[in-house]
Short mmCIF file of C-alpha atoms in Angstrom, two decimals:
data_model
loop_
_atom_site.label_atom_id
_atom_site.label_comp_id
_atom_site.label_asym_id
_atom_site.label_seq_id
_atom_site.Cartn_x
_atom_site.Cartn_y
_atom_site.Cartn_z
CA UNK A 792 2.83 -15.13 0.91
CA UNK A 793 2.51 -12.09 3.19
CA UNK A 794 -0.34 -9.39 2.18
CA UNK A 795 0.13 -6.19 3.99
CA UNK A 796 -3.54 -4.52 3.71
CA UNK A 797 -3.39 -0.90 2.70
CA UNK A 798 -7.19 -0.16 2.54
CA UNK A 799 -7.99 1.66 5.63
CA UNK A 800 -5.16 4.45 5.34
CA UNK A 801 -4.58 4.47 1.39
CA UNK A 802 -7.79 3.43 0.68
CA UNK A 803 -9.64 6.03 2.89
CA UNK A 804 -7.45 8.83 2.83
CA UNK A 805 -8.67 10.47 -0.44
CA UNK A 806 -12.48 9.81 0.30
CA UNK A 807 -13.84 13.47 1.22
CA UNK A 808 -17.06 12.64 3.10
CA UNK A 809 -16.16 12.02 6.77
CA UNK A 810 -15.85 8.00 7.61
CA UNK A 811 -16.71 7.79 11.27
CA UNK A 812 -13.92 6.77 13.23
CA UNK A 813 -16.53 3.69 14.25
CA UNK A 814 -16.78 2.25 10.70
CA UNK A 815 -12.86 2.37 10.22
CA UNK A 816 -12.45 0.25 13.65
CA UNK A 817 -15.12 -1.91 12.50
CA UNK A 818 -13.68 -2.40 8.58
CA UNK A 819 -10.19 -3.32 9.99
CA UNK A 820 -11.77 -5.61 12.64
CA UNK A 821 -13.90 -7.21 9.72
CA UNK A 822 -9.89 -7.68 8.04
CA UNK A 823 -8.71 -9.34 10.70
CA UNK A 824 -11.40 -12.03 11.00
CA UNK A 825 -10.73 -12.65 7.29
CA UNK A 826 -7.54 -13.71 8.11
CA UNK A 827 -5.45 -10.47 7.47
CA UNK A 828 -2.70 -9.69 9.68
CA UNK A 829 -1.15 -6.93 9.18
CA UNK A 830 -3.32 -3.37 8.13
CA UNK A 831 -1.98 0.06 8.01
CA UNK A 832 -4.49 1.12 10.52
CA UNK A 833 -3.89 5.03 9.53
CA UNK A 834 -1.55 7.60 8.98
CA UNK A 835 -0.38 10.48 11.43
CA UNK A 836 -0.17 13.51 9.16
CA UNK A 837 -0.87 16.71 8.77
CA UNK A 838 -4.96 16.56 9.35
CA UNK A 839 -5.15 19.87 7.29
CA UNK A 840 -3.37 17.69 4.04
CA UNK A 841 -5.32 15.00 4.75
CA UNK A 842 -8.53 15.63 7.09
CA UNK A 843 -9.75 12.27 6.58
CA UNK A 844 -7.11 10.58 8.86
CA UNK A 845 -7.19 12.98 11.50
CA UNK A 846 -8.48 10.47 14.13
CA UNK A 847 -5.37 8.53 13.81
CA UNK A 848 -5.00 8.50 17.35
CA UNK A 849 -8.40 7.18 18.39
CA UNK A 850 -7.95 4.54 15.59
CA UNK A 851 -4.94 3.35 16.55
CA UNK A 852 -6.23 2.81 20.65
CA UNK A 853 -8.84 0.64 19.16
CA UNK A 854 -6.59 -1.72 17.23
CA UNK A 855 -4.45 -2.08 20.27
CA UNK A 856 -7.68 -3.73 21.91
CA UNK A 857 -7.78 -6.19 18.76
CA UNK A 858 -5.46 -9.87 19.29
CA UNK A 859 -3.64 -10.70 16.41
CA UNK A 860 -3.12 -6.96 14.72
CA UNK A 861 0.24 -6.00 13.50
CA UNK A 862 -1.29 -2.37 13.17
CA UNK A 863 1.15 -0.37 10.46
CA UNK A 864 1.12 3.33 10.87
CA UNK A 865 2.61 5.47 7.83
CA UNK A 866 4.41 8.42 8.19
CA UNK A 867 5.69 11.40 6.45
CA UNK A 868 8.26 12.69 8.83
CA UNK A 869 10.48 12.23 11.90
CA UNK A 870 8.37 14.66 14.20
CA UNK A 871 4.39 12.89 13.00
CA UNK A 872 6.70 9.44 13.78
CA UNK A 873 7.33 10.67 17.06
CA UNK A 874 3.54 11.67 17.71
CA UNK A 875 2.36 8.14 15.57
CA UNK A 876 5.25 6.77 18.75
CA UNK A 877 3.67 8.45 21.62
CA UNK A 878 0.17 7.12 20.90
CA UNK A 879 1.68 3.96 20.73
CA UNK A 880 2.17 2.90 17.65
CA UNK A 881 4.98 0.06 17.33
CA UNK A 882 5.33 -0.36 13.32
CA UNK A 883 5.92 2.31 11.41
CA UNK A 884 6.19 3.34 8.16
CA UNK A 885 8.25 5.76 6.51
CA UNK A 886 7.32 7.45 3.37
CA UNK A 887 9.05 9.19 1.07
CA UNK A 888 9.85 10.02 -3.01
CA UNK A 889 11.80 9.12 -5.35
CA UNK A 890 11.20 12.01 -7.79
CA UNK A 891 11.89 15.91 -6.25
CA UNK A 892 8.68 16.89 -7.65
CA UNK A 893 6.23 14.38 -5.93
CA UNK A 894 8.38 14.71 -2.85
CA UNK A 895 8.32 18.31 -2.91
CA UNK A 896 4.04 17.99 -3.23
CA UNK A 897 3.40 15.46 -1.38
CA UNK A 898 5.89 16.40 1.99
CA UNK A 899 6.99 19.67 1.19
CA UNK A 900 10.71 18.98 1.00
CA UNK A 901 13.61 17.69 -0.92
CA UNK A 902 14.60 13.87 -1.24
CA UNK A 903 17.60 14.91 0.27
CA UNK A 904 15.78 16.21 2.96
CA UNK A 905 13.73 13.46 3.60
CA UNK A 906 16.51 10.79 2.88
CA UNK A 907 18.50 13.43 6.25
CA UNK A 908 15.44 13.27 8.43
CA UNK A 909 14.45 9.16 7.72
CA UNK A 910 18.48 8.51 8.80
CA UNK A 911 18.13 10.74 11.84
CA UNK A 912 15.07 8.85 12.73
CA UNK A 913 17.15 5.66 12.08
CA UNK A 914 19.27 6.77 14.86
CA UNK A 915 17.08 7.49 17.60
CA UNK A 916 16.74 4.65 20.08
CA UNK A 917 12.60 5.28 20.82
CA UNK A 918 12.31 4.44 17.01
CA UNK A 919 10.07 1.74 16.11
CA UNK A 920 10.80 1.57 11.94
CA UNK A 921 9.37 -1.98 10.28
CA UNK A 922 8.99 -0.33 6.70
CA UNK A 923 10.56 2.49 4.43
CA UNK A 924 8.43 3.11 1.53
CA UNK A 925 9.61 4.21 -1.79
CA UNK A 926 6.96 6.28 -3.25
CA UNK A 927 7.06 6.91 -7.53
CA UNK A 928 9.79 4.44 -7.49
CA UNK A 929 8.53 3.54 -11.23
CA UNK A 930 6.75 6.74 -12.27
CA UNK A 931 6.17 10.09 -11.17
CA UNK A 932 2.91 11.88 -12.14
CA UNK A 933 4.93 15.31 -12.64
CA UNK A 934 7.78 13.87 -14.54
CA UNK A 935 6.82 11.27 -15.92
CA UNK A 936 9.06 7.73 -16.16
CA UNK A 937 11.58 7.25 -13.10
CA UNK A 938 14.67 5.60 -14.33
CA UNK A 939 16.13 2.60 -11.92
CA UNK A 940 19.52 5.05 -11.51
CA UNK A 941 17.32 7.54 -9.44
CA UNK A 942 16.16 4.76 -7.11
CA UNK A 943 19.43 2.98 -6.52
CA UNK A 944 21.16 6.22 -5.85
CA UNK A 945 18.19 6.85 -3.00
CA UNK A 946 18.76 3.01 -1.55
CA UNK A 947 22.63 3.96 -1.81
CA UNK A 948 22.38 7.60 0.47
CA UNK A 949 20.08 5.53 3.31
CA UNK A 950 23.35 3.91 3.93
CA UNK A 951 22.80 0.30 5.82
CA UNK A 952 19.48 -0.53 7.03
CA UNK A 953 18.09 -2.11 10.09
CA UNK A 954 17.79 -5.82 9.51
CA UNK A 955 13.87 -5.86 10.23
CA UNK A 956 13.11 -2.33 8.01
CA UNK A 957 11.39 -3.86 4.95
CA UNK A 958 11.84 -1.85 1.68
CA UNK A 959 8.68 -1.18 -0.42
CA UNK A 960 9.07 -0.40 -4.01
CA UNK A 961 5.69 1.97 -4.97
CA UNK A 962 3.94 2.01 -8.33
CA UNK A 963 2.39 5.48 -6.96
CA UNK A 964 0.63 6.29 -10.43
CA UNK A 965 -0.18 2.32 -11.11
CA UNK A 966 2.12 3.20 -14.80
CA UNK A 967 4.72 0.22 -14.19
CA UNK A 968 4.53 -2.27 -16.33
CA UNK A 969 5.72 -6.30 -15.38
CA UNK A 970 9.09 -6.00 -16.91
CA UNK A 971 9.52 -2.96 -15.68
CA UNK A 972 8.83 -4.22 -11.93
CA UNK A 973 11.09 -7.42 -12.32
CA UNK A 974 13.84 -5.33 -13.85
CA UNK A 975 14.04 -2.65 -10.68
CA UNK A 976 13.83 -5.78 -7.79
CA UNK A 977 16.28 -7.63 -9.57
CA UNK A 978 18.64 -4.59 -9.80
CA UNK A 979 17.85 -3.42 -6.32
CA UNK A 980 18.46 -7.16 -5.07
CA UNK A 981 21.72 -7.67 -6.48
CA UNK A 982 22.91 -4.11 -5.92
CA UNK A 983 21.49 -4.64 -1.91
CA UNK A 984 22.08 -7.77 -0.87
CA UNK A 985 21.93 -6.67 3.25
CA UNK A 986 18.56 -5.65 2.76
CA UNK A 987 16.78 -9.10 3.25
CA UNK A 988 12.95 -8.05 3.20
CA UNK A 989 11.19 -6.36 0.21
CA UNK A 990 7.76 -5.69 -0.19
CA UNK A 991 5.70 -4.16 -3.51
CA UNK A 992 2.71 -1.70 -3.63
CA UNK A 993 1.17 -1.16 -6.66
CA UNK A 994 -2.63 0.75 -7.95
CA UNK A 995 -4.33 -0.35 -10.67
CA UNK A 996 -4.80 2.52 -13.25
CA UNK A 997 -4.11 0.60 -16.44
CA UNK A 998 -5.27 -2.91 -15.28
CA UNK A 999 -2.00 -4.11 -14.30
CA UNK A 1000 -1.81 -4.49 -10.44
CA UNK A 1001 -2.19 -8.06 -10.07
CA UNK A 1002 0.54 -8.60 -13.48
CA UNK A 1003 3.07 -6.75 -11.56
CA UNK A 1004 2.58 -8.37 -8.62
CA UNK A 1005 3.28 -11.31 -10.19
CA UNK A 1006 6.58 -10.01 -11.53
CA UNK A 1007 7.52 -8.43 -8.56
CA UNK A 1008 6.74 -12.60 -6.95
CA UNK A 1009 9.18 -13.68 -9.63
CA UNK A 1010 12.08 -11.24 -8.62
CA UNK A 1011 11.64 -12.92 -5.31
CA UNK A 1012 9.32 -10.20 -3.25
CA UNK A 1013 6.82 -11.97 -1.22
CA UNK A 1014 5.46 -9.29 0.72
CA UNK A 1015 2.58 -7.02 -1.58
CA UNK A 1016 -0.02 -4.62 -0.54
CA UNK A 1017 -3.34 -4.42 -1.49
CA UNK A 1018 -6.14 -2.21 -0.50
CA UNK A 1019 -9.83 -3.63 0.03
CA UNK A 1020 -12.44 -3.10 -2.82
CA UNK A 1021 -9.39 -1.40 -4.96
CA UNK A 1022 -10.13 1.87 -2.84
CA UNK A 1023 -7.63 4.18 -2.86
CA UNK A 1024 -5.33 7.36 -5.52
CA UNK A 1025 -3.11 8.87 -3.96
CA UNK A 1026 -4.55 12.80 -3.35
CA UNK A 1027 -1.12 13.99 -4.70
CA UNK A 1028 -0.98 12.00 -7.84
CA UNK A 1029 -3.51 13.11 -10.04
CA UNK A 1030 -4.66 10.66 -12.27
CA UNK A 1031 -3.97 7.45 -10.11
CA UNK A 1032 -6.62 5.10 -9.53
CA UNK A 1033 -7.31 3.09 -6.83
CA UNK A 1034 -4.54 0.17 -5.67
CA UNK A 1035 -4.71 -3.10 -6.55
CA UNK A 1036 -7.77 -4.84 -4.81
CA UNK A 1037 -6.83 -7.22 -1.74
CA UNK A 1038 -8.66 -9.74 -3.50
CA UNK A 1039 -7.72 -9.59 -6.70
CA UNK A 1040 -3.86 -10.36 -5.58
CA UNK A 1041 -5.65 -13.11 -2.86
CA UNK A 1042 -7.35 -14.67 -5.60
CA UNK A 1043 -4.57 -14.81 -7.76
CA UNK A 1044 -1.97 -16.34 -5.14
CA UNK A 1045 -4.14 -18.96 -3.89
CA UNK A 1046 -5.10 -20.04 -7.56
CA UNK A 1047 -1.31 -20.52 -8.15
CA UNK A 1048 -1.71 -23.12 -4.92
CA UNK A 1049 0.38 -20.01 -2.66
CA UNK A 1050 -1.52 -19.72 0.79
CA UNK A 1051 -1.95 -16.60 1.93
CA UNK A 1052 -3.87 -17.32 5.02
CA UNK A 1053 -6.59 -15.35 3.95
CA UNK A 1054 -10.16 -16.40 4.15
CA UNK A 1055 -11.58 -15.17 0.58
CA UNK A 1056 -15.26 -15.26 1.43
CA UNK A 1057 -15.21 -12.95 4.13
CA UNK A 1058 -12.77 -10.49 2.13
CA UNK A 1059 -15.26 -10.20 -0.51
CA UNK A 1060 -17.63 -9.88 2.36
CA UNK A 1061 -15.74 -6.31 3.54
CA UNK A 1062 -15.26 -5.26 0.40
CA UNK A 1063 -18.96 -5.18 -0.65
CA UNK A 1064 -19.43 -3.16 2.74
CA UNK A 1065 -16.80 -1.12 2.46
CA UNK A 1066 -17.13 0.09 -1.27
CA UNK A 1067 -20.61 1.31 -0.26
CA UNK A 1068 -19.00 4.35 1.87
CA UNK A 1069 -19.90 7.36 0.08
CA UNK A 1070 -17.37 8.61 -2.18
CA UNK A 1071 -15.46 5.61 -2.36
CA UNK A 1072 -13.48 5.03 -5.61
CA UNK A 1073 -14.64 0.75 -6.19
CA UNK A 1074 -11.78 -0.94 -7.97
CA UNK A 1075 -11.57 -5.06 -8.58
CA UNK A 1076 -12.53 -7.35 -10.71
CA UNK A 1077 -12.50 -10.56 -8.39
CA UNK A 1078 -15.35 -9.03 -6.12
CA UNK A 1079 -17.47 -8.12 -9.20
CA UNK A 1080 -17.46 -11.39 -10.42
CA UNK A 1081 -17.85 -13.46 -7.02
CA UNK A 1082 -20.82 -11.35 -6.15
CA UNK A 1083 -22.51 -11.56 -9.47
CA UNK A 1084 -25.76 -12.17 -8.59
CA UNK A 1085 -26.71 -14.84 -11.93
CA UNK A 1086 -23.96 -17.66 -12.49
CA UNK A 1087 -23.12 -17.38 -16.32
CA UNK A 1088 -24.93 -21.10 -16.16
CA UNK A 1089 -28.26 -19.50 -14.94
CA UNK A 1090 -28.01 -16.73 -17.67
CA UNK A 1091 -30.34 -17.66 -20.83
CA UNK A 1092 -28.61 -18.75 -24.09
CA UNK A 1093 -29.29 -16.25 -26.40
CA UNK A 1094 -27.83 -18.25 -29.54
CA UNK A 1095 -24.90 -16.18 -29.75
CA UNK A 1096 -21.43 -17.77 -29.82
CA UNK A 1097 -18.78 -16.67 -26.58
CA UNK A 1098 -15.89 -15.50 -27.54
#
């Protein structure tokens, strides 16, 4: 079970008071000694859309002094993949939308457009691609509902992938429901059989991150990321909530005896610290209750019956 930890570029972009470049090195050093692999580090953007990654660079030096770090770096565009390239960045990961009208907010152009520049990208020998990332590939939070047709067609204009680009399915708005997330992977699985590695990303607005994780698992992903402490919304989504917590989908993996080399203690550990950061949206439920500071054993029996 691969978890692909989201926290310290999804999780921080929205949060408006400045995070010092210092306490993002240190929260994705704290991720790694917990046993997580592979973090998107940070995201080269525009800094004016999103100010709060604009240290990308100085980030990303740092993790190249860490051992271990597959450091993912998202990306918007084929010229910010070039600069995300030239400060050394070695995974990248492409983003763009299903739906015309989150596309058109959230990168200022056209899915066609996008679909153009990610293949022209594709083509370039310097390029270092390890991800493509479907954003509103369930829901849109301008339109509403995306129907599996609009994603298929996308998957069917990229043409044939690389063997090692993974495709991410994203609940953007955290409105996909289970069956709704088995029914797209099974579709897109039979309909793309060359593309061999899928991944899910998921928020949790309605409580069902970890649920459609688990029906994503059934359809056969086994790559899903989470964010740390449920931080996260994406700032051109309004509405959505923070992702799925890291721990939650940790918790729920290793219960269901599926090792996911993560050392749950020391997770929780981060999270605590991390969902301290002022203006930090907290999400979870597995840190709440592992940091509860009475065991429901200690707590006085007030004659009332549990339900």
């Amino acid at each position: 079970m691969n978890i692909v930890e989201v926290g310290p570029r999804d999780g921080f972009q929205p949060i408006e008071p400045w995070i010092a470049t210092e306490t993002k090195v240190r929260t994705i050093s704290s991720l790694l000694d917990a046993g997580l692999r592979r973090i998107e580090v940070t995201s080269f953007t525009s800094p004016k859309a999103i100010p709060q990654l604009s240290d990308a660079p100085a980030v990303l030096e740092a993790c190249a002094r860490m051992e271990g770090l597959t450091a993912q770096v998202l990306v918007p565009n084929t010229n910010h993949a070039r600069r995300a390239m030239a400060a050394g960045a070695k995974n990248l990961a492409y983003v763009f939308s299903v739906s015309e009208a989150h596309n058109l907010n959230n990168v200022k152009r056209t899915v066609d457009a996008s679909v153009d520049d990610f293949r022209e990208l594709l083509s370039g020998s310097e390029a270092s691609l390890s991800r493509l990332n479907l954003a509103t590939a369930f829901d849109c939070p301008f339109d509403g509902r995306v129907m599996p047709e609009a994603v298929l067609r996308v998957l069917d204009r990229l043409g044939d992938l690389p063997g090692a680009c993974e495709v991410c399915l994203c609940d953007t708005t955290g409105r996909a429901d289970p069956e709704q997330v088995r029914s797209l992977f099974s579709l897109a699985m039979d309909r793309f059989p060359s593309i061999t590695a899928w991944a899910f990303h998921g928020h949790d607005t309605y409580g069902l991150g970890t649920a459609n994780c688990y029906a994503a698992f059934q359809s056969g992903v086994r790559v899903f990321d989470g964010a740390i402490g449920g931080l996260g919304g994406c700032p051109f989504a309004p509405g959505a909530t923070g992702n799925t917590a890291t721990e939650d989908i940790v918790w729920m993996f290793e219960r269901m005896g599926l090792a996911t080399g993560t050392d749950l203690r020391k997770l929780v550990a981060a999270a605590e610290e991390v969902t301290q950061i002022p203006g930090a949206f907290k999400g979870g439920r597995v840190r709440q209750a592992l940091t509860a500071r009475r065991p429901a054993t200690e707590r006085p029996n007030t004659g009332a019956g549990n339900v």
